Protein backbone atom coordinates (compact mmCIF):
# COMPACT_ATOMS: atom_id res chain seq x y z
CA UNK A 1 0.00 0.00 0.00
CA UNK A 2 1.21 3.50 -0.81
CA UNK A 3 2.12 5.53 2.26
CA UNK A 4 0.64 8.97 2.70
CA UNK A 5 1.46 11.92 4.89
CA UNK A 6 -1.25 11.32 7.52
CA UNK A 7 0.40 7.96 8.20
CA UNK A 8 3.78 9.55 8.82
CA UNK A 9 2.66 12.54 10.82
CA UNK A 10 1.46 13.21 14.33
CA UNK A 11 1.56 16.62 16.06
CA UNK A 12 4.95 15.85 17.56
CA UNK A 13 6.66 14.46 14.47
CA UNK A 14 10.12 16.01 14.37
CA UNK A 15 11.48 17.86 11.36
CA UNK A 16 14.11 15.17 10.94
CA UNK A 17 11.52 12.38 10.82
CA UNK A 18 9.28 14.36 8.49
CA UNK A 19 12.13 15.14 6.10
CA UNK A 20 13.08 11.49 5.90
CA UNK A 21 9.51 10.31 5.26
CA UNK A 22 8.65 13.03 2.72
CA UNK A 23 11.91 12.56 0.82
CA UNK A 24 11.19 8.83 0.62
CA UNK A 25 7.68 9.53 -0.73
CA UNK A 26 8.89 11.73 -3.58
CA UNK A 27 11.81 9.42 -4.39
CA UNK A 28 9.33 6.54 -4.73
CA UNK A 29 7.36 8.33 -7.47
CA UNK A 30 7.59 6.43 -10.75
CA UNK A 31 9.42 8.09 -13.65
CA UNK A 32 6.13 8.55 -15.54
CA UNK A 33 4.67 10.52 -12.60
CA UNK A 34 7.83 12.62 -12.33
CA UNK A 35 7.56 13.49 -16.01
CA UNK A 36 3.87 14.30 -15.72
CA UNK A 37 4.62 16.51 -12.68
CA UNK A 38 7.30 18.46 -14.57
CA UNK A 39 4.92 19.36 -17.40
CA UNK A 40 1.91 20.01 -15.15
CA UNK A 41 3.97 22.37 -12.97
CA UNK A 42 5.31 24.09 -16.09
CA UNK A 43 1.76 24.72 -17.31
CA UNK A 44 0.56 25.88 -13.90
CA UNK A 45 3.46 28.30 -13.59
CA UNK A 46 2.91 29.71 -17.07
CA UNK A 47 -0.71 30.52 -16.14
CA UNK A 48 0.39 32.86 -13.32
CA UNK A 49 0.67 36.62 -14.05
CA UNK A 50 3.58 36.81 -11.57
CA UNK A 51 5.48 34.52 -13.91
CA UNK A 52 4.48 35.97 -17.26
CA UNK A 53 5.19 39.53 -16.04
CA UNK A 54 8.60 38.66 -14.55
CA UNK A 55 11.97 39.47 -16.07
CA UNK A 56 14.13 37.37 -13.70
CA UNK A 57 13.02 34.04 -12.27
CA UNK A 58 15.24 31.91 -10.02
CA UNK A 59 14.80 28.20 -10.67
CA UNK A 60 16.67 25.07 -9.57
CA UNK A 61 17.86 21.80 -11.10
CA UNK A 62 16.12 18.69 -9.77
CA UNK A 63 17.74 16.66 -7.01
CA UNK A 64 16.44 13.93 -4.69
CA UNK A 65 13.08 13.48 -6.47
CA UNK A 66 12.21 17.19 -6.67
CA UNK A 67 9.88 18.42 -9.41
CA UNK A 68 11.95 18.98 -12.56
CA UNK A 69 11.78 22.63 -13.66
CA UNK A 70 13.67 22.09 -16.93
CA UNK A 71 10.50 22.03 -19.09
CA UNK A 72 9.50 25.31 -17.43
CA UNK A 73 12.94 26.85 -18.06
CA UNK A 74 12.81 25.79 -21.72
CA UNK A 75 9.44 27.53 -22.02
CA UNK A 76 10.95 30.68 -20.46
CA UNK A 77 13.81 30.63 -22.96
CA UNK A 78 11.31 30.48 -25.83
CA UNK A 79 9.42 33.42 -24.33
CA UNK A 80 12.75 35.16 -23.96
CA UNK A 81 12.99 35.45 -27.75
CA UNK A 82 10.14 37.93 -27.55
CA UNK A 83 10.61 39.49 -24.11
CA UNK A 84 13.50 39.87 -21.68
CA UNK A 85 12.93 36.96 -19.30
CA UNK A 86 16.00 35.57 -17.58
CA UNK A 87 16.30 32.37 -15.58
CA UNK A 88 18.88 31.85 -12.86
CA UNK A 89 20.10 28.96 -10.73
CA UNK A 90 21.36 28.90 -7.14
CA UNK A 91 25.10 28.52 -6.51
CA UNK A 92 26.63 27.82 -3.10
CA UNK A 93 28.11 31.14 -2.01
CA UNK A 94 31.93 30.92 -2.20
CA UNK A 95 32.46 33.29 0.73
CA UNK A 96 29.29 33.55 2.85
CA UNK A 97 28.94 29.98 4.10
CA UNK A 98 25.37 28.68 4.12
CA UNK A 99 24.15 31.34 1.67
CA UNK A 100 23.24 31.17 -2.02
CA UNK A 101 24.06 33.33 -4.99
CA UNK A 102 21.90 33.27 -8.11
CA UNK A 103 23.61 33.10 -11.51
CA UNK A 104 22.05 33.63 -14.91
CA UNK A 105 21.36 30.28 -16.60
CA UNK A 106 20.98 29.63 -20.32
CA UNK A 107 21.47 26.57 -22.53
CA UNK A 108 25.10 27.67 -22.97
CA UNK A 109 26.04 28.23 -19.32
CA UNK A 110 29.17 26.27 -18.30
CA UNK A 111 28.34 24.08 -15.32
CA UNK A 112 30.14 22.27 -12.52
CA UNK A 113 29.06 19.86 -9.81
CA UNK A 114 28.92 21.20 -6.23
CA UNK A 115 29.56 19.39 -2.95
CA UNK A 116 25.98 18.08 -2.91
CA UNK A 117 26.48 16.59 -6.38
CA UNK A 118 24.10 19.18 -7.85
CA UNK A 119 25.02 20.99 -11.07
CA UNK A 120 25.46 24.73 -10.75
CA UNK A 121 26.75 27.47 -13.08
CA UNK A 122 30.49 28.11 -12.86
CA UNK A 123 30.94 31.30 -10.89
CA UNK A 124 31.38 34.41 -13.03
CA UNK A 125 30.69 37.79 -11.41
CA UNK A 126 29.10 39.15 -14.59
CA UNK A 127 26.44 36.42 -14.41
CA UNK A 128 25.35 37.13 -10.85
CA UNK A 129 21.74 38.32 -10.58
CA UNK A 130 21.31 39.86 -7.10
CA UNK A 131 18.66 38.07 -5.05
CA UNK A 132 16.49 41.20 -4.78
CA UNK A 133 16.56 41.72 -8.57
CA UNK A 134 14.39 38.64 -9.07
CA UNK A 135 10.64 39.09 -9.31
CA UNK A 136 10.12 35.40 -8.56
CA UNK A 137 12.16 32.76 -6.74
CA UNK A 138 11.00 29.18 -7.33
CA UNK A 139 12.08 27.18 -4.29
CA UNK A 140 12.46 23.44 -3.95
CA UNK A 141 11.05 22.04 -0.74
CA UNK A 142 10.68 18.78 1.13
CA UNK A 143 7.36 19.61 2.79
CA UNK A 144 4.70 22.33 2.85
CA UNK A 145 1.42 22.99 4.62
CA UNK A 146 -1.77 24.91 3.82
CA UNK A 147 -0.38 28.04 5.53
CA UNK A 148 2.62 28.26 3.19
CA UNK A 149 5.23 27.04 5.63
CA UNK A 150 8.22 25.38 4.02
CA UNK A 151 10.46 22.54 5.15
CA UNK A 152 13.71 22.32 3.18
CA UNK A 153 16.46 19.71 3.02
CA UNK A 154 17.85 20.94 6.35
CA UNK A 155 20.70 23.17 5.20
CA UNK A 156 18.80 26.43 5.77
CA UNK A 157 20.30 27.93 2.58
CA UNK A 158 17.15 29.68 1.37
CA UNK A 159 16.25 30.87 4.91
CA UNK A 160 19.67 32.52 5.34
CA UNK A 161 19.80 33.97 1.83
CA UNK A 162 16.31 35.44 2.02
CA UNK A 163 16.55 36.70 5.63
CA UNK A 164 18.48 39.79 4.50
CA UNK A 165 15.78 40.93 2.08
CA UNK A 166 12.76 40.34 4.34
CA UNK A 167 12.60 44.00 5.39
CA UNK A 168 12.45 45.29 1.80
CA UNK A 169 9.13 46.68 0.62
CA UNK A 170 9.51 45.24 -2.86
CA UNK A 171 10.87 41.72 -2.74
CA UNK A 172 10.75 38.62 -4.90
CA UNK A 173 7.63 36.46 -4.82
CA UNK A 174 8.60 33.16 -3.24
CA UNK A 175 6.90 30.20 -4.90
CA UNK A 176 7.46 26.73 -3.45
CA UNK A 177 7.42 23.92 -6.01
CA UNK A 178 6.32 20.47 -4.86
CA UNK A 179 4.69 17.16 -5.62
CA UNK A 180 1.24 16.85 -4.06
CA UNK A 181 2.52 14.06 -1.78
CA UNK A 182 4.76 16.63 -0.02
CA UNK A 183 1.82 18.38 1.65
CA UNK A 184 1.26 17.85 5.38
CA UNK A 185 -1.47 19.19 7.68
CA UNK A 186 0.78 21.44 9.76
CA UNK A 187 4.55 21.77 9.63
CA UNK A 188 6.56 22.36 12.78
CA UNK A 189 8.11 25.79 12.08
CA UNK A 190 11.08 27.62 13.57
CA UNK A 191 11.48 31.39 13.88
CA UNK A 192 14.09 31.49 11.09
CA UNK A 193 11.92 29.66 8.53
CA UNK A 194 10.88 31.95 5.66
CA UNK A 195 7.37 31.07 4.47
CA UNK A 196 6.43 31.22 0.79
CA UNK A 197 3.91 33.45 -0.99
CA UNK A 198 2.56 30.62 -3.09
CA UNK A 199 2.86 26.89 -3.71
CA UNK A 200 2.56 25.24 -7.10
CA UNK A 201 2.13 21.48 -7.46
CA UNK A 202 0.94 19.44 -10.45
CA UNK A 203 -2.70 19.89 -9.26
CA UNK A 204 -2.69 22.98 -7.02
CA UNK A 205 -1.89 26.66 -7.05
CA UNK A 206 -2.08 27.98 -3.49
CA UNK A 207 -1.40 31.59 -2.62
CA UNK A 208 -0.94 33.21 0.77
CA UNK A 209 -1.37 36.84 1.77
CA UNK A 210 1.80 38.22 3.31
CA UNK A 211 3.05 41.74 3.92
N1 LIG B 1 18.76 33.43 8.90
C1 LIG B 1 19.53 32.48 9.44
N2 LIG B 1 20.68 32.80 10.07
C2 LIG B 1 21.47 31.86 10.61
N3 LIG B 1 21.20 30.54 10.59
C3 LIG B 1 20.07 30.15 9.97
C4 LIG B 1 19.18 31.09 9.38
N4 LIG B 1 18.15 30.42 8.83
C5 LIG B 1 18.39 29.10 9.10
N5 LIG B 1 19.52 28.95 9.78
C6 LIG B 1 20.07 27.68 10.28
O1 LIG B 1 20.03 26.70 9.27
C7 LIG B 1 19.78 25.44 9.84
C8 LIG B 1 18.81 24.67 8.99
O2 LIG B 1 17.60 25.38 8.91
P1 LIG B 1 16.26 24.60 8.59
O3 LIG B 1 15.15 25.60 8.57
O4 LIG B 1 16.09 23.45 9.54
O5 LIG B 1 16.57 24.01 7.15
P2 LIG B 1 15.65 24.02 5.86
O6 LIG B 1 15.04 25.38 5.74
O7 LIG B 1 16.60 23.66 4.78
O8 LIG B 1 14.60 23.00 6.14
C9 LIG B 1 19.26 25.67 11.26
O9 LIG B 1 20.16 25.11 12.17
C10 LIG B 1 19.22 27.17 11.42
O10 LIG B 1 19.74 27.58 12.65
MG1 LIG C 1 13.89 26.36 7.13
CSV table of C-alpha atoms and ligand atoms in Angstrom, one decimal:
chain,number,residue,atom,x,y,z
A,1,UNK,CA,0.0,0.0,0.0
A,2,UNK,CA,1.2,3.5,-0.8
A,3,UNK,CA,2.1,5.5,2.3
A,4,UNK,CA,0.6,9.0,2.7
A,5,UNK,CA,1.5,11.9,4.9
A,6,UNK,CA,-1.2,11.3,7.5
A,7,UNK,CA,0.4,8.0,8.2
A,8,UNK,CA,3.8,9.5,8.8
A,9,UNK,CA,2.7,12.5,10.8
A,10,UNK,CA,1.5,13.2,14.3
A,11,UNK,CA,1.6,16.6,16.1
A,12,UNK,CA,5.0,15.8,17.6
A,13,UNK,CA,6.7,14.5,14.5
A,14,UNK,CA,10.1,16.0,14.4
A,15,UNK,CA,11.5,17.9,11.4
A,16,UNK,CA,14.1,15.2,10.9
A,17,UNK,CA,11.5,12.4,10.8
A,18,UNK,CA,9.3,14.4,8.5
A,19,UNK,CA,12.1,15.1,6.1
A,20,UNK,CA,13.1,11.5,5.9
A,21,UNK,CA,9.5,10.3,5.3
A,22,UNK,CA,8.7,13.0,2.7
A,23,UNK,CA,11.9,12.6,0.8
A,24,UNK,CA,11.2,8.8,0.6
A,25,UNK,CA,7.7,9.5,-0.7
A,26,UNK,CA,8.9,11.7,-3.6
A,27,UNK,CA,11.8,9.4,-4.4
A,28,UNK,CA,9.3,6.5,-4.7
A,29,UNK,CA,7.4,8.3,-7.5
A,30,UNK,CA,7.6,6.4,-10.8
A,31,UNK,CA,9.4,8.1,-13.6
A,32,UNK,CA,6.1,8.5,-15.5
A,33,UNK,CA,4.7,10.5,-12.6
A,34,UNK,CA,7.8,12.6,-12.3
A,35,UNK,CA,7.6,13.5,-16.0
A,36,UNK,CA,3.9,14.3,-15.7
A,37,UNK,CA,4.6,16.5,-12.7
A,38,UNK,CA,7.3,18.5,-14.6
A,39,UNK,CA,4.9,19.4,-17.4
A,40,UNK,CA,1.9,20.0,-15.2
A,41,UNK,CA,4.0,22.4,-13.0
A,42,UNK,CA,5.3,24.1,-16.1
A,43,UNK,CA,1.8,24.7,-17.3
A,44,UNK,CA,0.6,25.9,-13.9
A,45,UNK,CA,3.5,28.3,-13.6
A,46,UNK,CA,2.9,29.7,-17.1
A,47,UNK,CA,-0.7,30.5,-16.1
A,48,UNK,CA,0.4,32.9,-13.3
A,49,UNK,CA,0.7,36.6,-14.0
A,50,UNK,CA,3.6,36.8,-11.6
A,51,UNK,CA,5.5,34.5,-13.9
A,52,UNK,CA,4.5,36.0,-17.3
A,53,UNK,CA,5.2,39.5,-16.0
A,54,UNK,CA,8.6,38.7,-14.6
A,55,UNK,CA,12.0,39.5,-16.1
A,56,UNK,CA,14.1,37.4,-13.7
A,57,UNK,CA,13.0,34.0,-12.3
A,58,UNK,CA,15.2,31.9,-10.0
A,59,UNK,CA,14.8,28.2,-10.7
A,60,UNK,CA,16.7,25.1,-9.6
A,61,UNK,CA,17.9,21.8,-11.1
A,62,UNK,CA,16.1,18.7,-9.8
A,63,UNK,CA,17.7,16.7,-7.0
A,64,UNK,CA,16.4,13.9,-4.7
A,65,UNK,CA,13.1,13.5,-6.5
A,66,UNK,CA,12.2,17.2,-6.7
A,67,UNK,CA,9.9,18.4,-9.4
A,68,UNK,CA,12.0,19.0,-12.6
A,69,UNK,CA,11.8,22.6,-13.7
A,70,UNK,CA,13.7,22.1,-16.9
A,71,UNK,CA,10.5,22.0,-19.1
A,72,UNK,CA,9.5,25.3,-17.4
A,73,UNK,CA,12.9,26.8,-18.1
A,74,UNK,CA,12.8,25.8,-21.7
A,75,UNK,CA,9.4,27.5,-22.0
A,76,UNK,CA,10.9,30.7,-20.5
A,77,UNK,CA,13.8,30.6,-23.0
A,78,UNK,CA,11.3,30.5,-25.8
A,79,UNK,CA,9.4,33.4,-24.3
A,80,UNK,CA,12.7,35.2,-24.0
A,81,UNK,CA,13.0,35.4,-27.7
A,82,UNK,CA,10.1,37.9,-27.6
A,83,UNK,CA,10.6,39.5,-24.1
A,84,UNK,CA,13.5,39.9,-21.7
A,85,UNK,CA,12.9,37.0,-19.3
A,86,UNK,CA,16.0,35.6,-17.6
A,87,UNK,CA,16.3,32.4,-15.6
A,88,UNK,CA,18.9,31.9,-12.9
A,89,UNK,CA,20.1,29.0,-10.7
A,90,UNK,CA,21.4,28.9,-7.1
A,91,UNK,CA,25.1,28.5,-6.5
A,92,UNK,CA,26.6,27.8,-3.1
A,93,UNK,CA,28.1,31.1,-2.0
A,94,UNK,CA,31.9,30.9,-2.2
A,95,UNK,CA,32.5,33.3,0.7
A,96,UNK,CA,29.3,33.6,2.9
A,97,UNK,CA,28.9,30.0,4.1
A,98,UNK,CA,25.4,28.7,4.1
A,99,UNK,CA,24.1,31.3,1.7
A,100,UNK,CA,23.2,31.2,-2.0
A,101,UNK,CA,24.1,33.3,-5.0
A,102,UNK,CA,21.9,33.3,-8.1
A,103,UNK,CA,23.6,33.1,-11.5
A,104,UNK,CA,22.1,33.6,-14.9
A,105,UNK,CA,21.4,30.3,-16.6
A,106,UNK,CA,21.0,29.6,-20.3
A,107,UNK,CA,21.5,26.6,-22.5
A,108,UNK,CA,25.1,27.7,-23.0
A,109,UNK,CA,26.0,28.2,-19.3
A,110,UNK,CA,29.2,26.3,-18.3
A,111,UNK,CA,28.3,24.1,-15.3
A,112,UNK,CA,30.1,22.3,-12.5
A,113,UNK,CA,29.1,19.9,-9.8
A,114,UNK,CA,28.9,21.2,-6.2
A,115,UNK,CA,29.6,19.4,-3.0
A,116,UNK,CA,26.0,18.1,-2.9
A,117,UNK,CA,26.5,16.6,-6.4
A,118,UNK,CA,24.1,19.2,-7.9
A,119,UNK,CA,25.0,21.0,-11.1
A,120,UNK,CA,25.5,24.7,-10.7
A,121,UNK,CA,26.7,27.5,-13.1
A,122,UNK,CA,30.5,28.1,-12.9
A,123,UNK,CA,30.9,31.3,-10.9
A,124,UNK,CA,31.4,34.4,-13.0
A,125,UNK,CA,30.7,37.8,-11.4
A,126,UNK,CA,29.1,39.2,-14.6
A,127,UNK,CA,26.4,36.4,-14.4
A,128,UNK,CA,25.3,37.1,-10.8
A,129,UNK,CA,21.7,38.3,-10.6
A,130,UNK,CA,21.3,39.9,-7.1
A,131,UNK,CA,18.7,38.1,-5.1
A,132,UNK,CA,16.5,41.2,-4.8
A,133,UNK,CA,16.6,41.7,-8.6
A,134,UNK,CA,14.4,38.6,-9.1
A,135,UNK,CA,10.6,39.1,-9.3
A,136,UNK,CA,10.1,35.4,-8.6
A,137,UNK,CA,12.2,32.8,-6.7
A,138,UNK,CA,11.0,29.2,-7.3
A,139,UNK,CA,12.1,27.2,-4.3
A,140,UNK,CA,12.5,23.4,-4.0
A,141,UNK,CA,11.0,22.0,-0.7
A,142,UNK,CA,10.7,18.8,1.1
A,143,UNK,CA,7.4,19.6,2.8
A,144,UNK,CA,4.7,22.3,2.8
A,145,UNK,CA,1.4,23.0,4.6
A,146,UNK,CA,-1.8,24.9,3.8
A,147,UNK,CA,-0.4,28.0,5.5
A,148,UNK,CA,2.6,28.3,3.2
A,149,UNK,CA,5.2,27.0,5.6
A,150,UNK,CA,8.2,25.4,4.0
A,151,UNK,CA,10.5,22.5,5.1
A,152,UNK,CA,13.7,22.3,3.2
A,153,UNK,CA,16.5,19.7,3.0
A,154,UNK,CA,17.8,20.9,6.3
A,155,UNK,CA,20.7,23.2,5.2
A,156,UNK,CA,18.8,26.4,5.8
A,157,UNK,CA,20.3,27.9,2.6
A,158,UNK,CA,17.1,29.7,1.4
A,159,UNK,CA,16.2,30.9,4.9
A,160,UNK,CA,19.7,32.5,5.3
A,161,UNK,CA,19.8,34.0,1.8
A,162,UNK,CA,16.3,35.4,2.0
A,163,UNK,CA,16.6,36.7,5.6
A,164,UNK,CA,18.5,39.8,4.5
A,165,UNK,CA,15.8,40.9,2.1
A,166,UNK,CA,12.8,40.3,4.3
A,167,UNK,CA,12.6,44.0,5.4
A,168,UNK,CA,12.4,45.3,1.8
A,169,UNK,CA,9.1,46.7,0.6
A,170,UNK,CA,9.5,45.2,-2.9
A,171,UNK,CA,10.9,41.7,-2.7
A,172,UNK,CA,10.8,38.6,-4.9
A,173,UNK,CA,7.6,36.5,-4.8
A,174,UNK,CA,8.6,33.2,-3.2
A,175,UNK,CA,6.9,30.2,-4.9
A,176,UNK,CA,7.5,26.7,-3.4
A,177,UNK,CA,7.4,23.9,-6.0
A,178,UNK,CA,6.3,20.5,-4.9
A,179,UNK,CA,4.7,17.2,-5.6
A,180,UNK,CA,1.2,16.9,-4.1
A,181,UNK,CA,2.5,14.1,-1.8
A,182,UNK,CA,4.8,16.6,0.0
A,183,UNK,CA,1.8,18.4,1.7
A,184,UNK,CA,1.3,17.8,5.4
A,185,UNK,CA,-1.5,19.2,7.7
A,186,UNK,CA,0.8,21.4,9.8
A,187,UNK,CA,4.5,21.8,9.6
A,188,UNK,CA,6.6,22.4,12.8
A,189,UNK,CA,8.1,25.8,12.1
A,190,UNK,CA,11.1,27.6,13.6
A,191,UNK,CA,11.5,31.4,13.9
A,192,UNK,CA,14.1,31.5,11.1
A,193,UNK,CA,11.9,29.7,8.5
A,194,UNK,CA,10.9,31.9,5.7
A,195,UNK,CA,7.4,31.1,4.5
A,196,UNK,CA,6.4,31.2,0.8
A,197,UNK,CA,3.9,33.5,-1.0
A,198,UNK,CA,2.6,30.6,-3.1
A,199,UNK,CA,2.9,26.9,-3.7
A,200,UNK,CA,2.6,25.2,-7.1
A,201,UNK,CA,2.1,21.5,-7.5
A,202,UNK,CA,0.9,19.4,-10.4
A,203,UNK,CA,-2.7,19.9,-9.3
A,204,UNK,CA,-2.7,23.0,-7.0
A,205,UNK,CA,-1.9,26.7,-7.0
A,206,UNK,CA,-2.1,28.0,-3.5
A,207,UNK,CA,-1.4,31.6,-2.6
A,208,UNK,CA,-0.9,33.2,0.8
A,209,UNK,CA,-1.4,36.8,1.8
A,210,UNK,CA,1.8,38.2,3.3
A,211,UNK,CA,3.1,41.7,3.9
B,1,LIG,N1,18.8,33.4,8.9
B,1,LIG,C1,19.5,32.5,9.4
B,1,LIG,N2,20.7,32.8,10.1
B,1,LIG,C2,21.5,31.9,10.6
B,1,LIG,N3,21.2,30.5,10.6
B,1,LIG,C3,20.1,30.2,10.0
B,1,LIG,C4,19.2,31.1,9.4
B,1,LIG,N4,18.2,30.4,8.8
B,1,LIG,C5,18.4,29.1,9.1
B,1,LIG,N5,19.5,29.0,9.8
B,1,LIG,C6,20.1,27.7,10.3
B,1,LIG,O1,20.0,26.7,9.3
B,1,LIG,C7,19.8,25.4,9.8
B,1,LIG,C8,18.8,24.7,9.0
B,1,LIG,O2,17.6,25.4,8.9
B,1,LIG,P1,16.3,24.6,8.6
B,1,LIG,O3,15.2,25.6,8.6
B,1,LIG,O4,16.1,23.4,9.5
B,1,LIG,O5,16.6,24.0,7.2
B,1,LIG,P2,15.6,24.0,5.9
B,1,LIG,O6,15.0,25.4,5.7
B,1,LIG,O7,16.6,23.7,4.8
B,1,LIG,O8,14.6,23.0,6.1
B,1,LIG,C9,19.3,25.7,11.3
B,1,LIG,O9,20.2,25.1,12.2
B,1,LIG,C10,19.2,27.2,11.4
B,1,LIG,O10,19.7,27.6,12.6
B,2,LIG,MG1,13.9,26.4,7.1
